[in-house]
Amino acid sequence: AGSLGSIVTSPMELTMIQQQRKGGSLPATVKNIVTEGGLGSGGVFRGLFGMMMREGIYCMGFMGLMPVVRGKVTRDYPDS
């Protein structure tokens, strides 16, 4: 789930980071990313693999631990 979401959010985060680093408007930042690296893995999707790994690990941990934590809280605090 998290890895697939990275396909959408990776270009957005890249744009946000580049805008913070270099300043400028949103359209100028997007244009700069596309002209420097293109639409592939060197441009718009730069860092996609790392983000997919990060989000995948986070989602697996969250989905794996949440039932355990919920069960413990329900047992320890039945009135909550």
CSV table of N, CA and C in Angstrom, one decimal:
chain,number,residue,atom,x,y,z
A,1,ALA,N,0.8,-1.2,0.0
A,1,ALA,CA,0.0,0.0,0.0
A,1,ALA,C,0.9,1.3,0.0
A,2,GLY,N,1.8,1.3,0.9
A,2,GLY,CA,2.7,2.5,1.0
A,2,GLY,C,3.6,2.6,-0.2
A,3,SER,N,4.1,1.5,-0.7
A,3,SER,CA,4.9,1.6,-1.9
A,3,SER,C,4.2,2.1,-3.1
A,4,LEU,N,3.0,1.7,-3.3
A,4,LEU,CA,2.2,2.2,-4.5
A,4,LEU,C,1.9,3.7,-4.3
A,5,GLY,N,1.7,4.2,-3.1
A,5,GLY,CA,1.4,5.6,-2.9
A,5,GLY,C,2.6,6.4,-3.2
A,6,SER,N,3.8,5.8,-3.1
A,6,SER,CA,5.0,6.6,-3.3
A,6,SER,C,5.2,7.0,-4.8
A,7,ILE,N,4.5,6.3,-5.7
A,7,ILE,CA,4.6,6.7,-7.1
A,7,ILE,C,3.9,8.1,-7.3
A,8,VAL,N,2.9,8.4,-6.5
A,8,VAL,CA,2.3,9.7,-6.6
A,8,VAL,C,3.0,10.7,-5.8
A,9,THR,N,3.4,10.3,-4.6
A,9,THR,CA,4.0,11.3,-3.6
A,9,THR,C,5.4,11.7,-3.9
A,10,SER,N,6.2,10.7,-4.5
A,10,SER,CA,7.6,11.0,-4.8
A,10,SER,C,7.8,12.2,-5.6
A,11,PRO,N,7.2,12.5,-6.7
A,11,PRO,CA,7.4,13.7,-7.5
A,11,PRO,C,7.0,14.9,-6.7
A,12,MET,N,5.9,14.8,-5.8
A,12,MET,CA,5.5,16.0,-5.0
A,12,MET,C,6.6,16.3,-4.0
A,13,GLU,N,7.1,15.3,-3.3
A,13,GLU,CA,8.2,15.6,-2.3
A,13,GLU,C,9.4,16.1,-2.9
A,14,LEU,N,9.8,15.5,-4.1
A,14,LEU,CA,11.0,16.0,-4.8
A,14,LEU,C,10.8,17.5,-5.1
A,15,THR,N,9.6,17.9,-5.6
A,15,THR,CA,9.4,19.3,-6.0
A,15,THR,C,9.4,20.1,-4.7
A,16,MET,N,8.9,19.7,-3.6
A,16,MET,CA,8.9,20.4,-2.4
A,16,MET,C,10.3,20.7,-1.9
A,17,ILE,N,11.1,19.6,-1.9
A,17,ILE,CA,12.5,19.7,-1.5
A,17,ILE,C,13.3,20.7,-2.3
A,18,GLN,N,13.2,20.5,-3.7
A,18,GLN,CA,13.9,21.4,-4.6
A,18,GLN,C,13.5,22.8,-4.4
A,19,GLN,N,12.2,23.1,-4.2
A,19,GLN,CA,11.7,24.4,-4.0
A,19,GLN,C,12.3,25.0,-2.7
A,20,GLN,N,12.4,24.2,-1.6
A,20,GLN,CA,13.0,24.7,-0.4
A,20,GLN,C,14.5,25.0,-0.6
A,21,ARG,N,15.2,24.1,-1.3
A,21,ARG,CA,16.6,24.3,-1.5
A,21,ARG,C,16.9,25.5,-2.4
A,22,LYS,N,16.2,25.7,-3.5
A,22,LYS,CA,16.6,26.6,-4.6
A,22,LYS,C,15.6,27.8,-4.6
A,23,GLY,N,14.5,27.7,-4.0
A,23,GLY,CA,13.5,28.8,-4.1
A,23,GLY,C,12.8,28.8,-5.4
A,24,GLY,N,12.0,29.9,-5.7
A,24,GLY,CA,11.3,30.0,-6.9
A,24,GLY,C,9.9,29.5,-6.8
A,25,SER,N,9.2,29.7,-7.9
A,25,SER,CA,7.8,29.3,-7.9
A,25,SER,C,7.6,27.8,-8.2
A,26,LEU,N,6.4,27.3,-8.0
A,26,LEU,CA,6.1,25.9,-8.2
A,26,LEU,C,6.3,25.6,-9.7
A,27,PRO,N,5.7,26.3,-10.6
A,27,PRO,CA,5.9,26.0,-12.0
A,27,PRO,C,7.4,26.0,-12.4
A,28,ALA,N,8.1,27.0,-11.9
A,28,ALA,CA,9.6,27.1,-12.3
A,28,ALA,C,10.3,25.9,-11.7
A,29,THR,N,10.0,25.4,-10.5
A,29,THR,CA,10.7,24.3,-9.9
A,29,THR,C,10.4,23.0,-10.7
A,30,VAL,N,9.1,22.8,-11.1
A,30,VAL,CA,8.8,21.6,-11.9
A,30,VAL,C,9.5,21.7,-13.2
A,31,LYS,N,9.5,22.8,-13.9
A,31,LYS,CA,10.2,23.0,-15.2
A,31,LYS,C,11.7,22.6,-15.0
A,32,ASN,N,12.3,23.1,-14.0
A,32,ASN,CA,13.7,22.9,-13.7
A,32,ASN,C,14.0,21.4,-13.5
A,33,ILE,N,13.1,20.7,-12.8
A,33,ILE,CA,13.3,19.3,-12.5
A,33,ILE,C,13.2,18.5,-13.9
A,34,VAL,N,12.2,18.8,-14.7
A,34,VAL,CA,12.0,18.1,-15.9
A,34,VAL,C,13.1,18.4,-16.9
A,35,THR,N,13.6,19.7,-17.0
A,35,THR,CA,14.6,20.0,-18.0
A,35,THR,C,16.0,19.4,-17.6
A,36,GLU,N,16.2,19.3,-16.3
A,36,GLU,CA,17.5,18.8,-15.8
A,36,GLU,C,17.6,17.2,-15.9
A,37,GLY,N,16.5,16.6,-15.5
A,37,GLY,CA,16.5,15.1,-15.4
A,37,GLY,C,15.5,14.4,-16.3
A,38,GLY,N,14.5,15.1,-16.9
A,38,GLY,CA,13.5,14.4,-17.7
A,38,GLY,C,12.4,13.9,-16.8
A,39,LEU,N,11.6,13.0,-17.4
A,39,LEU,CA,10.5,12.4,-16.8
A,39,LEU,C,10.8,11.0,-16.1
A,40,GLY,N,12.0,10.5,-16.3
A,40,GLY,CA,12.3,9.2,-15.8
A,40,GLY,C,12.9,9.2,-14.4
A,41,SER,N,13.7,8.2,-14.1
A,41,SER,CA,14.2,8.0,-12.8
A,41,SER,C,15.3,9.0,-12.4
A,42,GLY,N,15.8,9.7,-13.4
A,42,GLY,CA,16.8,10.8,-13.1
A,42,GLY,C,16.2,12.1,-12.9
A,43,GLY,N,14.9,12.2,-13.1
A,43,GLY,CA,14.3,13.5,-13.0
A,43,GLY,C,13.1,13.5,-12.0
A,44,VAL,N,11.9,13.4,-12.6
A,44,VAL,CA,10.7,13.5,-11.8
A,44,VAL,C,10.6,12.4,-10.7
A,45,PHE,N,11.1,11.2,-11.1
A,45,PHE,CA,11.0,10.1,-10.2
A,45,PHE,C,12.3,9.8,-9.5
A,46,ARG,N,13.2,10.8,-9.4
A,46,ARG,CA,14.4,10.6,-8.6
A,46,ARG,C,14.1,10.3,-7.2
A,47,GLY,N,14.7,9.3,-6.6
A,47,GLY,CA,14.5,8.9,-5.2
A,47,GLY,C,13.2,8.0,-5.0
A,48,LEU,N,12.6,7.6,-6.1
A,48,LEU,CA,11.4,6.8,-5.9
A,48,LEU,C,11.7,5.4,-5.2
A,49,PHE,N,12.7,4.8,-5.6
A,49,PHE,CA,13.0,3.5,-5.0
A,49,PHE,C,13.2,3.6,-3.5
A,50,GLY,N,14.0,4.6,-3.0
A,50,GLY,CA,14.2,4.8,-1.6
A,50,GLY,C,12.9,5.1,-0.9
A,51,MET,N,12.0,5.9,-1.5
A,51,MET,CA,10.8,6.3,-0.9
A,51,MET,C,9.8,5.1,-0.8
A,52,MET,N,9.9,4.2,-1.9
A,52,MET,CA,9.0,3.0,-1.9
A,52,MET,C,9.5,2.1,-0.7
A,53,MET,N,10.8,2.0,-0.5
A,53,MET,CA,11.3,1.1,0.6
A,53,MET,C,10.9,1.7,1.9
A,54,ARG,N,11.0,3.0,2.1
A,54,ARG,CA,10.7,3.6,3.4
A,54,ARG,C,9.2,3.5,3.7
A,55,GLU,N,8.3,3.8,2.7
A,55,GLU,CA,6.9,3.7,2.9
A,55,GLU,C,6.4,2.2,3.1
A,56,GLY,N,7.0,1.3,2.4
A,56,GLY,CA,6.7,-0.1,2.5
A,56,GLY,C,7.0,-0.6,3.9
A,57,ILE,N,8.2,-0.3,4.4
A,57,ILE,CA,8.6,-0.8,5.7
A,57,ILE,C,7.7,-0.1,6.8
A,58,TYR,N,7.4,1.2,6.6
A,58,TYR,CA,6.5,1.8,7.6
A,58,TYR,C,5.1,1.2,7.6
A,59,CYS,N,4.5,0.9,6.5
A,59,CYS,CA,3.2,0.3,6.4
A,59,CYS,C,3.2,-1.1,7.0
A,60,MET,N,4.2,-1.9,6.6
A,60,MET,CA,4.3,-3.2,7.2
A,60,MET,C,4.4,-3.2,8.7
A,61,GLY,N,5.2,-2.3,9.2
A,61,GLY,CA,5.3,-2.2,10.7
A,61,GLY,C,4.0,-1.7,11.3
A,62,PHE,N,3.4,-0.7,10.7
A,62,PHE,CA,2.2,-0.2,11.3
A,62,PHE,C,1.1,-1.2,11.2
A,63,MET,N,0.9,-1.9,10.1
A,63,MET,CA,-0.2,-2.9,10.0
A,63,MET,C,0.1,-4.1,10.8
A,64,GLY,N,1.4,-4.4,11.0
A,64,GLY,CA,1.7,-5.6,11.8
A,64,GLY,C,1.6,-5.3,13.3
A,65,LEU,N,1.9,-4.1,13.8
A,65,LEU,CA,1.9,-3.8,15.2
A,65,LEU,C,0.6,-3.3,15.7
A,66,MET,N,-0.2,-2.7,14.9
A,66,MET,CA,-1.4,-2.1,15.3
A,66,MET,C,-2.4,-3.1,16.0
A,67,PRO,N,-2.6,-4.3,15.4
A,67,PRO,CA,-3.5,-5.2,16.1
A,67,PRO,C,-3.0,-5.7,17.4
A,68,VAL,N,-1.7,-5.8,17.5
A,68,VAL,CA,-1.1,-6.2,18.8
A,68,VAL,C,-1.3,-5.2,19.8
A,69,VAL,N,-1.0,-3.9,19.5
A,69,VAL,CA,-1.1,-2.8,20.4
A,69,VAL,C,-2.6,-2.6,20.8
A,70,ARG,N,-3.5,-2.7,19.8
A,70,ARG,CA,-4.9,-2.6,20.1
A,70,ARG,C,-5.4,-3.6,21.1
A,71,GLY,N,-5.0,-4.9,20.9
A,71,GLY,CA,-5.3,-6.0,21.8
A,71,GLY,C,-4.8,-5.8,23.2
A,72,LYS,N,-3.6,-5.3,23.3
A,72,LYS,CA,-3.0,-5.1,24.6
A,72,LYS,C,-3.8,-3.9,25.3
A,73,VAL,N,-4.0,-2.8,24.6
A,73,VAL,CA,-4.7,-1.7,25.2
A,73,VAL,C,-6.1,-2.1,25.6
A,74,THR,N,-6.8,-2.9,24.8
A,74,THR,CA,-8.2,-3.3,25.1
A,74,THR,C,-8.2,-4.2,26.4
A,75,ARG,N,-7.2,-5.1,26.5
A,75,ARG,CA,-7.1,-6.0,27.7
A,75,ARG,C,-6.7,-5.2,28.9
A,76,ASP,N,-5.8,-4.3,28.8
A,76,ASP,CA,-5.3,-3.6,30.0
A,76,ASP,C,-6.2,-2.4,30.4
A,77,TYR,N,-7.0,-1.9,29.5
A,77,TYR,CA,-7.9,-0.8,29.8
A,77,TYR,C,-9.2,-1.0,29.2
A,78,PRO,N,-10.0,-1.9,29.8
A,78,PRO,CA,-11.3,-2.3,29.2
A,78,PRO,C,-12.3,-1.2,29.1
A,79,ASP,N,-12.2,-0.2,30.0
A,79,ASP,CA,-13.2,0.8,30.0
A,79,ASP,C,-13.0,1.9,29.0
A,80,SER,N,-11.8,1.9,28.3
A,80,SER,CA,-11.5,2.9,27.4
A,80,SER,C,-12.2,2.8,26.1
